Amino acid sequence: MTEHLNDFNKIEEKWRNYWEKEKVYSFDPKSKKKIYSVDTPPPTVSGRMHIGHACSYSQQDFIIRYKRMRGYNIFYPFGADNNGVATERLIEKEEHVRSRDMSREAFIKLCLNYLKKELPLFIQDWKNIGISCDWEMGYSTINEHSRKISQWSFIDLYKKNRVYRKDAPAMWCPECQTGISQVEAQDKEIETTFNDIVFKADGRDLIIATTRPELLPACVAVFYHPSDSRYKKLKGKKAKVPLFNFEVPIMEDPRVDKEKGTGIVMCCTFGDQTDMEWQKAYNLPIKEAISQEGRMTELAGKYKGTTIKDARKTIIEDLKKSGLLKKQEKIVHTVNVHERCGVEIEFVKSRQWFVKYLDLKKQMIEWGRKLNWYPQFMEVRYDNWIKGLQWDWLISRQRYFGIPFPVWYCKRCGEVILADEKDLPVDPLIDKPNKQCKCGCKDFIAEADVLDTWFTSSMSPIIATKLLDEENEKKAFPMDLRPQAHEIISFWLFNTVVKSNLHFKKNPWKDVVISGYVTLQGEKMSKSKGNIINPQEVIEKYGADAIRYWAASSKLGEDFDYQEKDVITGKRFVTKLMNATNFIFTNLKGYKPKKAQLIETDRMFLVILNELISKCTDAFEKYEYSRAKSEADTFFWNVFCDNYLEIVKNRVYNGTKEEKESAFYTLYTSLFTILKLMAPFTPFVTEEIYQKYFKDNEKSKSIHISEWPEKMKIEKKKSDEEIYNLLLSVIGRVRQEKSLAKKSMNSKIRLVIDKKEKEMLRKIMNDLKAVTNAVEIKEGKFKVGFV
Ligand SMILES: [Zn+2]
Ligand SMILES: [Zn+2]
């Protein structure tokens, strides 16, 4: 251990401050270099950075640091997503308030104040892990800049006939009391009962099985399959609904599953998707039994005002009492729940805004084809999502906190009045249209709903590039890279592609890189399961470099396990790199790099180093950072530390002037190359070493804006690799013999090696002698004799 490693937290802090002060990661608006622009995921402000973030942001950062060293003018802004339900809930909890009990204006003010205070703390976690964003190019999805762009997006889509408002059954969360979109619905298995309920028809019992008896008051028909002979004779007759005693028509439709339950089903307004299809197909009446608050309506008679669950319970009891419940069976079935709160989704008729896009499925698939996916197989998830789309995108939310629609309605004729683009952003609850309605009316009703948070975050490429001046904005869009997690392909990636194509008829980026998520012992981490690893604690214990080193061990798109031992390996790498550096610079004190006449061993070693540079560069060009890291890491431990340093030691201490010069040059060059190849992964330790030992000789103020290593002009001979590997193999065999004989590694030997091998190693015999500590090397059958 060296003095530096005891206080790596301080070292990391030192370089974080230095990078920020020296603007090492700042976008340079005047630069002539080619721009590389990144659509950074804005993390949701709903708590602190978790280990999944630590991993996926590190992975994108490897790529971006590589690109920066390749000479690109990096545009890597950092956003925070803070306009959604998650943030609203966090603030309600932290500030002990309920948004519903406050005015919208007061609640939003409270939110903005809270965020002002908390946002820097939130962002600090990303700084601590070494993300190389331009922190001055920041946005939040609720700030004025984002509100303006989001509202512009709505107006533009309105003008393009891509948004519409409709009074229709829509997915509704009774808990959050808002309309939601298909992507927010999640499957969940729940236990419930299948109830055989007695309807009356034609003077006899008609048994219908249902999981939702509370919908009886909304029953509008019963259906059976046209080929079902059991019910054929009932066609056109009426059935009496139990408890509620009104009659509904008995009808046939091929959508009924003959095998399920009794083969006859009740159709209730908005019970499920099929119910809605039947309502439309047969023009059935609309009966709403459930309110937007998730309570029974007047239609439910004496059950009015109770919750859905309570109504279900009481109705089952009442059926039982009246002898109208034939059978009850416990089943497990899948229902749709709201992903935010886990509450079962209802269909409720309400007036909502939609983005019209179901007609574009074919085009959407095409748009996805044009993207470069890393890894490629992730494209399937995008395709599958589109194939399963059943609804247009519901974008209005009956919530407080969020970006308002830039819309009013005329009080007299109902006409939609849009805000003027030059007035954006507006809050229709406070602002007024600056013109009268076509009908002459000057009174307006403000749209009180807010936009779906994804409606805004799907504008992130525009929100980001509009932070630039006009000239750079044009160069930066479409952006080069969208990095993100696979879980939100259907949310964020899909919606961003759609928006960009609707607005600009082009994709928002060229490449997308998708990272996997982090598990613990194979299980997904979650607060409720209590299996959470806090990255903050890991950083404090092992350092950010160590956790990044771990994150680099998994490929893009791969879900992988958090293992503390892998972080410890990262920590060991940092220590080893410092130790190797200290050894080298104890001997190279004051060394000024200059070209030297290379000793044959050094030349061959540099040829192999050249190969490493090619391999790492090639891997990074394909965004295969984990391969780049593993190549550089293995080279460092095996080829450099275990062998080259041992080979060259003797020359460093005792060599002639020429031998020393060659060794010094090779050590300096190879260590510098290794530092650069590892700089994207472990930015702190590589900066520490660079600043201490290299900066005086090199131009860049930071290793992170130094040039990515190019292959050196070293003469390469056909048999270089073979000879060098032979050298390593002989060294290995000698070490093995010494260790078998329980001798120390520097014990003196007489070495006998194969004639052909000796001939091959002729030019590097001195180094072989030195590293094996052989007093002589003879030809013959391999043998190690101790002196
Ligand atoms: Zn909900
Ligand atoms: Zn009007």
Tab-separated table of C-alpha atoms in Angstrom, residues 127-465:
chain	number	residue	atom	x	y	z
A	127	LYS	CA	-20.544	13.363	-9.984
A	128	ASN	CA	-19.130	11.118	-7.295
A	129	ILE	CA	-19.097	8.107	-9.550
A	130	GLY	CA	-17.119	10.035	-12.127
A	131	ILE	CA	-19.692	10.656	-14.844
A	132	SER	CA	-18.054	13.074	-17.279
A	133	CYS	CA	-21.096	15.182	-18.115
A	134	ASP	CA	-20.939	18.883	-18.795
A	135	TRP	CA	-22.612	19.920	-15.552
A	136	GLU	CA	-23.186	23.446	-16.774
A	137	MET	CA	-25.315	22.121	-19.636
A	138	GLY	CA	-28.097	20.945	-17.388
A	139	TYR	CA	-31.837	20.813	-17.686
A	140	SER	CA	-34.700	19.571	-15.619
A	141	THR	CA	-37.854	18.343	-17.293
A	142	ILE	CA	-39.978	20.800	-15.296
A	143	ASN	CA	-37.917	23.930	-15.925
A	144	GLU	CA	-39.015	26.721	-18.219
A	145	HIS	CA	-36.863	25.541	-21.118
A	146	SER	CA	-38.421	22.055	-21.032
A	147	ARG	CA	-41.966	23.374	-20.477
A	148	LYS	CA	-41.611	25.519	-23.546
A	149	ILE	CA	-40.434	22.652	-25.749
A	150	SER	CA	-42.996	20.217	-24.413
A	151	GLN	CA	-45.853	22.663	-25.047
A	152	TRP	CA	-44.466	23.453	-28.476
A	153	SER	CA	-44.516	19.719	-29.189
A	154	PHE	CA	-48.216	19.572	-28.319
A	155	ILE	CA	-49.065	22.541	-30.518
A	156	ASP	CA	-47.032	21.189	-33.421
A	157	LEU	CA	-48.734	17.784	-33.171
A	158	TYR	CA	-52.112	19.497	-32.968
A	159	LYS	CA	-51.375	21.370	-36.177
A	160	LYS	CA	-50.271	18.132	-37.800
A	161	ASN	CA	-53.562	16.481	-36.773
A	162	ARG	CA	-51.736	14.062	-34.545
A	163	VAL	CA	-53.488	14.850	-31.261
A	164	TYR	CA	-57.177	14.610	-30.510
A	165	ARG	CA	-59.453	14.914	-27.509
A	166	LYS	CA	-62.095	12.340	-26.880
A	167	ASP	CA	-64.719	11.425	-24.356
A	168	ALA	CA	-64.194	7.708	-24.177
A	169	PRO	CA	-63.416	4.839	-21.872
A	170	ALA	CA	-59.765	5.041	-21.023
A	171	MET	CA	-57.362	3.241	-18.730
A	172	TRP	CA	-57.742	4.778	-15.338
A	173	CYS	CA	-55.933	4.393	-12.030
A	174	PRO	CA	-58.452	4.828	-9.188
A	175	GLU	CA	-55.574	5.224	-6.724
A	176	CYS	CA	-53.678	7.977	-8.580
A	177	GLN	CA	-56.982	9.211	-10.019
A	178	THR	CA	-55.649	9.826	-13.455
A	179	GLY	CA	-55.892	8.440	-16.929
A	180	ILE	CA	-52.843	6.399	-17.884
A	181	SER	CA	-51.378	4.933	-21.043
A	182	GLN	CA	-50.865	1.341	-22.094
A	183	VAL	CA	-47.164	1.379	-21.274
A	184	GLU	CA	-47.939	2.106	-17.622
A	185	ALA	CA	-50.109	-1.001	-17.297
A	186	GLN	CA	-48.403	-4.036	-15.877
A	187	ASP	CA	-49.476	-7.641	-15.562
A	188	LYS	CA	-49.876	-8.897	-12.036
A	189	GLU	CA	-51.055	-12.267	-10.796
A	190	ILE	CA	-53.609	-12.012	-8.043
A	191	GLU	CA	-55.740	-14.438	-6.083
A	192	THR	CA	-59.435	-13.967	-6.453
A	193	THR	CA	-62.658	-15.945	-6.637
A	194	PHE	CA	-64.567	-17.120	-9.665
A	195	ASN	CA	-68.232	-16.837	-8.714
A	196	ASP	CA	-71.087	-18.795	-10.320
A	197	ILE	CA	-73.981	-16.367	-10.219
A	198	VAL	CA	-77.632	-17.083	-11.039
A	199	PHE	CA	-79.303	-14.975	-13.723
A	200	LYS	CA	-82.912	-15.853	-14.662
A	201	ALA	CA	-83.968	-16.447	-18.268
A	202	ASP	CA	-87.029	-18.069	-19.750
A	203	GLY	CA	-88.130	-19.101	-16.292
A	204	ARG	CA	-85.014	-21.019	-15.436
A	205	ASP	CA	-81.559	-20.462	-13.949
A	206	LEU	CA	-78.780	-19.200	-16.168
A	207	ILE	CA	-75.428	-19.591	-14.462
A	208	ILE	CA	-72.730	-17.047	-15.282
A	209	ALA	CA	-69.216	-17.176	-13.819
A	210	THR	CA	-67.485	-13.903	-13.031
A	211	THR	CA	-64.590	-12.520	-10.989
A	212	ARG	CA	-66.237	-9.114	-10.865
A	213	PRO	CA	-69.769	-9.306	-9.412
A	214	GLU	CA	-69.534	-5.630	-8.420
A	215	LEU	CA	-70.032	-4.846	-12.102
A	216	LEU	CA	-73.533	-6.392	-12.095
A	217	PRO	CA	-75.201	-2.936	-12.018
A	218	ALA	CA	-73.292	-2.072	-15.231
A	219	CYS	CA	-74.397	-5.226	-17.040
A	220	VAL	CA	-75.820	-4.444	-20.482
A	221	ALA	CA	-76.017	-7.867	-22.140
A	222	VAL	CA	-75.023	-11.516	-21.829
A	223	PHE	CA	-73.208	-13.353	-24.622
A	224	TYR	CA	-72.647	-16.954	-25.700
A	225	HIS	CA	-70.761	-18.452	-28.653
A	226	PRO	CA	-72.882	-18.850	-31.852
A	227	SER	CA	-72.019	-22.559	-32.059
A	228	ASP	CA	-72.942	-23.272	-28.453
A	229	SER	CA	-76.078	-25.441	-28.632
A	230	ARG	CA	-76.648	-25.093	-24.865
A	231	TYR	CA	-77.811	-21.512	-25.271
A	232	LYS	CA	-79.023	-21.324	-28.885
A	233	LYS	CA	-82.659	-21.402	-27.858
A	234	LEU	CA	-82.213	-18.306	-25.683
A	235	LYS	CA	-81.281	-16.080	-28.593
A	236	GLY	CA	-83.266	-12.841	-28.576
A	237	LYS	CA	-84.649	-13.471	-25.093
A	238	LYS	CA	-83.895	-11.493	-21.958
A	239	ALA	CA	-81.946	-12.357	-18.818
A	240	LYS	CA	-82.686	-10.894	-15.411
A	241	VAL	CA	-79.678	-9.582	-13.503
A	242	PRO	CA	-79.568	-10.892	-9.912
A	243	LEU	CA	-79.956	-8.452	-6.979
A	244	PHE	CA	-80.572	-5.550	-9.361
A	245	ASN	CA	-83.526	-7.144	-11.129
A	246	PHE	CA	-83.325	-5.433	-14.492
A	247	GLU	CA	-83.299	-7.262	-17.789
A	248	VAL	CA	-80.614	-7.417	-20.483
A	249	PRO	CA	-80.616	-9.011	-23.946
A	250	ILE	CA	-79.095	-12.454	-24.548
A	251	MET	CA	-76.838	-12.266	-27.605
A	252	GLU	CA	-74.303	-14.373	-29.500
A	253	ASP	CA	-70.748	-13.461	-30.463
A	254	PRO	CA	-67.740	-15.509	-31.591
A	255	ARG	CA	-65.451	-13.761	-29.095
A	256	VAL	CA	-66.920	-15.830	-26.256
A	257	ASP	CA	-64.756	-18.714	-25.061
A	258	LYS	CA	-67.068	-21.757	-24.867
A	259	GLU	CA	-64.725	-23.617	-22.556
A	260	LYS	CA	-64.373	-20.884	-19.946
A	261	GLY	CA	-66.764	-20.916	-16.991
A	262	THR	CA	-70.261	-21.852	-18.116
A	263	GLY	CA	-69.731	-20.571	-21.646
A	264	ILE	CA	-72.004	-17.611	-21.147
A	265	VAL	CA	-70.646	-14.278	-19.993
A	266	MET	CA	-71.940	-10.937	-18.853
A	267	CYS	CA	-70.974	-7.800	-20.707
A	268	CYS	CA	-70.586	-4.813	-18.433
A	269	THR	CA	-69.706	-1.317	-19.484
A	270	PHE	CA	-65.920	-0.992	-19.434
A	271	GLY	CA	-65.348	-4.340	-17.718
A	272	ASP	CA	-62.496	-5.111	-20.073
A	273	GLN	CA	-61.335	-4.722	-23.645
A	274	THR	CA	-63.897	-7.178	-25.077
A	275	ASP	CA	-66.707	-5.440	-23.243
A	276	MET	CA	-65.705	-2.226	-24.945
A	277	GLU	CA	-65.588	-3.913	-28.335
A	278	TRP	CA	-69.100	-5.296	-27.788
A	279	GLN	CA	-70.348	-1.940	-26.669
A	280	LYS	CA	-69.186	-0.464	-29.958
A	281	ALA	CA	-70.164	-3.396	-32.165
A	282	TYR	CA	-73.743	-3.716	-30.853
A	283	ASN	CA	-74.206	-0.114	-29.791
A	284	LEU	CA	-74.994	-1.191	-26.250
A	285	PRO	CA	-75.905	1.417	-23.633
A	286	ILE	CA	-73.160	2.852	-21.427
A	287	LYS	CA	-73.609	2.308	-17.700
A	288	GLU	CA	-70.898	3.566	-15.389
A	289	ALA	CA	-70.867	1.744	-12.082
A	290	ILE	CA	-67.433	2.957	-10.965
A	291	SER	CA	-66.440	6.571	-10.483
A	292	GLN	CA	-63.077	8.166	-11.173
A	293	GLU	CA	-62.383	7.965	-7.445
A	294	GLY	CA	-62.755	4.196	-7.615
A	295	ARG	CA	-66.117	4.145	-5.809
A	296	MET	CA	-69.500	2.716	-6.750
A	297	THR	CA	-71.858	5.198	-8.428
A	298	GLU	CA	-75.610	5.759	-7.984
A	299	LEU	CA	-76.189	2.978	-10.446
A	300	ALA	CA	-75.104	0.564	-7.725
A	301	GLY	CA	-78.074	1.500	-5.555
A	302	LYS	CA	-77.466	0.635	-1.930
A	303	TYR	CA	-73.779	-0.056	-2.667
A	304	LYS	CA	-73.213	3.525	-3.776
A	305	GLY	CA	-70.104	5.180	-2.351
A	306	THR	CA	-68.335	1.967	-1.323
A	307	THR	CA	-64.949	1.005	-2.755
A	308	ILE	CA	-64.701	-1.587	-5.516
A	309	LYS	CA	-63.320	-4.191	-3.128
A	310	ASP	CA	-65.978	-3.610	-0.466
A	311	ALA	CA	-68.741	-3.678	-3.050
A	312	ARG	CA	-67.450	-6.993	-4.369
A	313	LYS	CA	-67.470	-8.476	-0.880
A	314	THR	CA	-70.952	-7.250	0.063
A	315	ILE	CA	-72.493	-8.223	-3.251
A	316	ILE	CA	-71.120	-11.752	-2.920
A	317	GLU	CA	-72.554	-11.962	0.616
A	318	ASP	CA	-75.945	-10.705	-0.573
A	319	LEU	CA	-75.987	-13.174	-3.467
A	320	LYS	CA	-75.204	-15.949	-1.049
A	321	LYS	CA	-78.041	-14.903	1.267
A	322	SER	CA	-80.501	-14.861	-1.617
A	323	GLY	CA	-79.378	-18.267	-2.844
A	324	LEU	CA	-78.073	-16.738	-6.062
A	325	LEU	CA	-74.480	-17.879	-5.645
A	326	LYS	CA	-74.083	-21.458	-6.853
A	327	LYS	CA	-70.387	-21.991	-6.453
A	328	GLN	CA	-67.212	-20.164	-5.521
A	329	GLU	CA	-63.780	-21.175	-6.699
A	330	LYS	CA	-60.422	-19.699	-5.708
A	331	ILE	CA	-58.320	-18.867	-8.740
A	332	VAL	CA	-55.111	-17.030	-9.590
A	333	HIS	CA	-55.457	-14.797	-12.611
A	334	THR	CA	-53.648	-11.977	-14.291
A	335	VAL	CA	-54.927	-8.447	-14.025
A	336	ASN	CA	-53.648	-5.103	-15.236
A	337	VAL	CA	-52.215	-2.861	-12.547
A	338	HIS	CA	-50.718	0.627	-12.626
A	339	GLU	CA	-46.929	0.249	-12.538
A	340	ARG	CA	-46.552	3.197	-10.148
A	341	CYS	CA	-48.883	2.087	-7.372
A	342	GLY	CA	-49.812	-1.540	-8.106
A	343	VAL	CA	-53.560	-0.818	-8.013
A	344	GLU	CA	-55.861	-2.555	-10.503
A	345	ILE	CA	-56.633	-0.485	-13.555
A	346	GLU	CA	-60.234	0.290	-14.437
A	347	PHE	CA	-61.726	1.611	-17.635
A	348	VAL	CA	-63.513	4.838	-16.913
A	349	LYS	CA	-65.172	7.159	-19.345
A	350	SER	CA	-63.444	10.471	-19.264
A	351	ARG	CA	-62.398	13.218	-21.576
A	352	GLN	CA	-58.738	12.789	-22.502
A	353	TRP	CA	-56.154	13.926	-25.011
A	354	PHE	CA	-54.472	11.302	-27.191
A	355	VAL	CA	-51.604	11.218	-29.645
A	356	LYS	CA	-52.879	9.447	-32.719
A	357	TYR	CA	-50.349	6.841	-33.789
A	358	LEU	CA	-51.957	3.403	-34.044
A	359	ASP	CA	-52.135	3.950	-37.810
A	360	LEU	CA	-48.329	4.200	-37.969
A	361	LYS	CA	-47.283	0.771	-36.726
A	362	LYS	CA	-45.573	-0.162	-39.986
A	363	GLN	CA	-43.625	3.072	-40.110
A	364	MET	CA	-42.658	2.749	-36.442
A	365	ILE	CA	-41.032	-0.614	-37.140
A	366	GLU	CA	-39.185	0.970	-40.077
A	367	TRP	CA	-37.909	3.806	-37.863
A	368	GLY	CA	-36.531	1.222	-35.462
A	369	ARG	CA	-34.781	-0.581	-38.337
A	370	LYS	CA	-32.860	2.558	-39.194
A	371	LEU	CA	-31.283	2.778	-35.743
A	372	ASN	CA	-28.017	1.056	-34.911
A	373	TRP	CA	-28.843	-1.102	-31.899
A	374	TYR	CA	-26.149	-2.170	-29.451
A	375	PRO	CA	-26.723	-4.993	-28.746
A	376	GLN	CA	-28.698	-5.792	-31.878
A	377	PHE	CA	-31.127	-8.201	-30.192
A	378	MET	CA	-32.723	-5.362	-28.223
A	379	GLU	CA	-34.530	-4.256	-31.370
A	380	VAL	CA	-36.938	-7.173	-30.897
A	381	ARG	CA	-38.265	-5.596	-27.726
A	382	TYR	CA	-39.017	-2.435	-29.615
A	383	ASP	CA	-40.781	-4.380	-32.387
A	384	ASN	CA	-42.794	-6.473	-29.944
A	385	TRP	CA	-43.989	-3.416	-28.109
A	386	ILE	CA	-45.289	-1.923	-31.342
A	387	LYS	CA	-46.959	-5.150	-32.417
A	388	GLY	CA	-48.819	-5.266	-29.100
A	389	LEU	CA	-50.024	-1.670	-29.195
A	390	GLN	CA	-53.803	-1.441	-28.905
A	391	TRP	CA	-54.412	2.155	-27.981
A	392	ASP	CA	-53.418	5.578	-29.074
A	393	TRP	CA	-51.199	7.334	-26.578
A	394	LEU	CA	-53.219	8.836	-23.739
A	395	ILE	CA	-51.242	11.942	-22.786
A	396	SER	CA	-53.458	13.843	-20.345
A	397	ARG	CA	-53.016	13.287	-16.652
A	398	GLN	CA	-55.446	14.453	-13.998
A	399	ARG	CA	-52.566	15.424	-11.711
A	400	TYR	CA	-51.228	18.675	-10.362
A	401	PHE	CA	-47.542	18.573	-10.826
A	402	GLY	CA	-46.450	18.542	-14.393
A	403	ILE	CA	-46.430	20.537	-17.572
A	404	PRO	CA	-49.857	22.009	-18.372
A	405	PHE	CA	-51.503	21.723	-21.769
A	406	PRO	CA	-51.166	25.053	-23.629
A	407	VAL	CA	-54.914	24.943	-24.205
A	408	TRP	CA	-58.158	26.745	-23.365
A	409	TYR	CA	-61.700	26.045	-24.497
A	410	CYS	CA	-64.189	28.668	-25.584
A	411	LYS	CA	-66.930	28.965	-23.014
A	412	ARG	CA	-69.601	29.546	-25.609
A	413	CYS	CA	-68.764	27.240	-28.518
A	414	GLY	CA	-66.196	24.850	-27.025
A	415	GLU	CA	-63.554	25.666	-29.644
A	416	VAL	CA	-59.988	24.635	-28.717
A	417	ILE	CA	-57.766	27.699	-28.325
A	418	LEU	CA	-54.019	27.059	-28.476
A	419	ALA	CA	-51.413	29.325	-26.924
A	420	ASP	CA	-49.199	31.318	-29.275
A	421	GLU	CA	-45.789	29.734	-29.725
A	422	LYS	CA	-44.100	32.993	-28.806
A	423	ASP	CA	-45.867	33.035	-25.419
A	424	LEU	CA	-44.669	29.598	-24.321
A	425	PRO	CA	-44.518	28.322	-21.692
A	426	VAL	CA	-48.004	29.160	-20.448
A	427	ASP	CA	-50.119	28.030	-17.542
A	428	PRO	CA	-53.697	28.233	-18.804
A	429	LEU	CA	-54.983	28.359	-15.221
A	430	ILE	CA	-53.171	31.673	-14.777
A	431	ASP	CA	-52.576	33.034	-18.289
A	432	LYS	CA	-55.305	33.970	-20.774
A	433	PRO	CA	-55.403	33.671	-24.567
A	434	ASN	CA	-54.358	36.930	-26.194
A	435	LYS	CA	-57.197	36.760	-28.712
A	436	GLN	CA	-60.925	36.145	-28.754
A	437	CYS	CA	-62.611	33.027	-30.101
A	438	LYS	CA	-63.772	32.867	-33.728
A	439	CYS	CA	-67.314	33.095	-32.363
A	440	GLY	CA	-66.466	36.392	-30.712
A	441	CYS	CA	-66.542	35.046	-27.169
A	442	LYS	CA	-63.845	36.254	-24.782
A	443	ASP	CA	-64.506	33.805	-21.982
A	444	PHE	CA	-62.422	30.684	-21.766
A	445	ILE	CA	-62.119	27.549	-19.694
A	446	ALA	CA	-58.555	26.493	-18.983
A	447	GLU	CA	-57.464	22.908	-19.551
A	448	ALA	CA	-56.564	21.799	-16.023
A	449	ASP	CA	-54.831	18.516	-16.941
A	450	VAL	CA	-51.085	18.106	-17.243
A	451	LEU	CA	-49.074	16.240	-19.865
A	452	ASP	CA	-47.820	12.701	-19.341
A	453	THR	CA	-44.228	12.903	-18.106
A	454	TRP	CA	-43.097	10.768	-21.080
A	455	PHE	CA	-44.605	13.336	-23.417
A	456	THR	CA	-41.877	15.676	-22.179
A	457	SER	CA	-38.991	13.269	-21.676
A	458	SER	CA	-39.552	11.974	-25.208
A	459	MET	CA	-38.407	15.467	-26.277
A	460	SER	CA	-35.035	15.083	-24.542
A	461	PRO	CA	-32.964	15.269	-27.760
A	462	ILE	CA	-34.573	18.630	-28.504
A	463	ILE	CA	-34.465	19.845	-24.905
A	464	ALA	CA	-30.752	18.989	-24.861
A	465	THR	CA	-29.650	20.340	-28.227
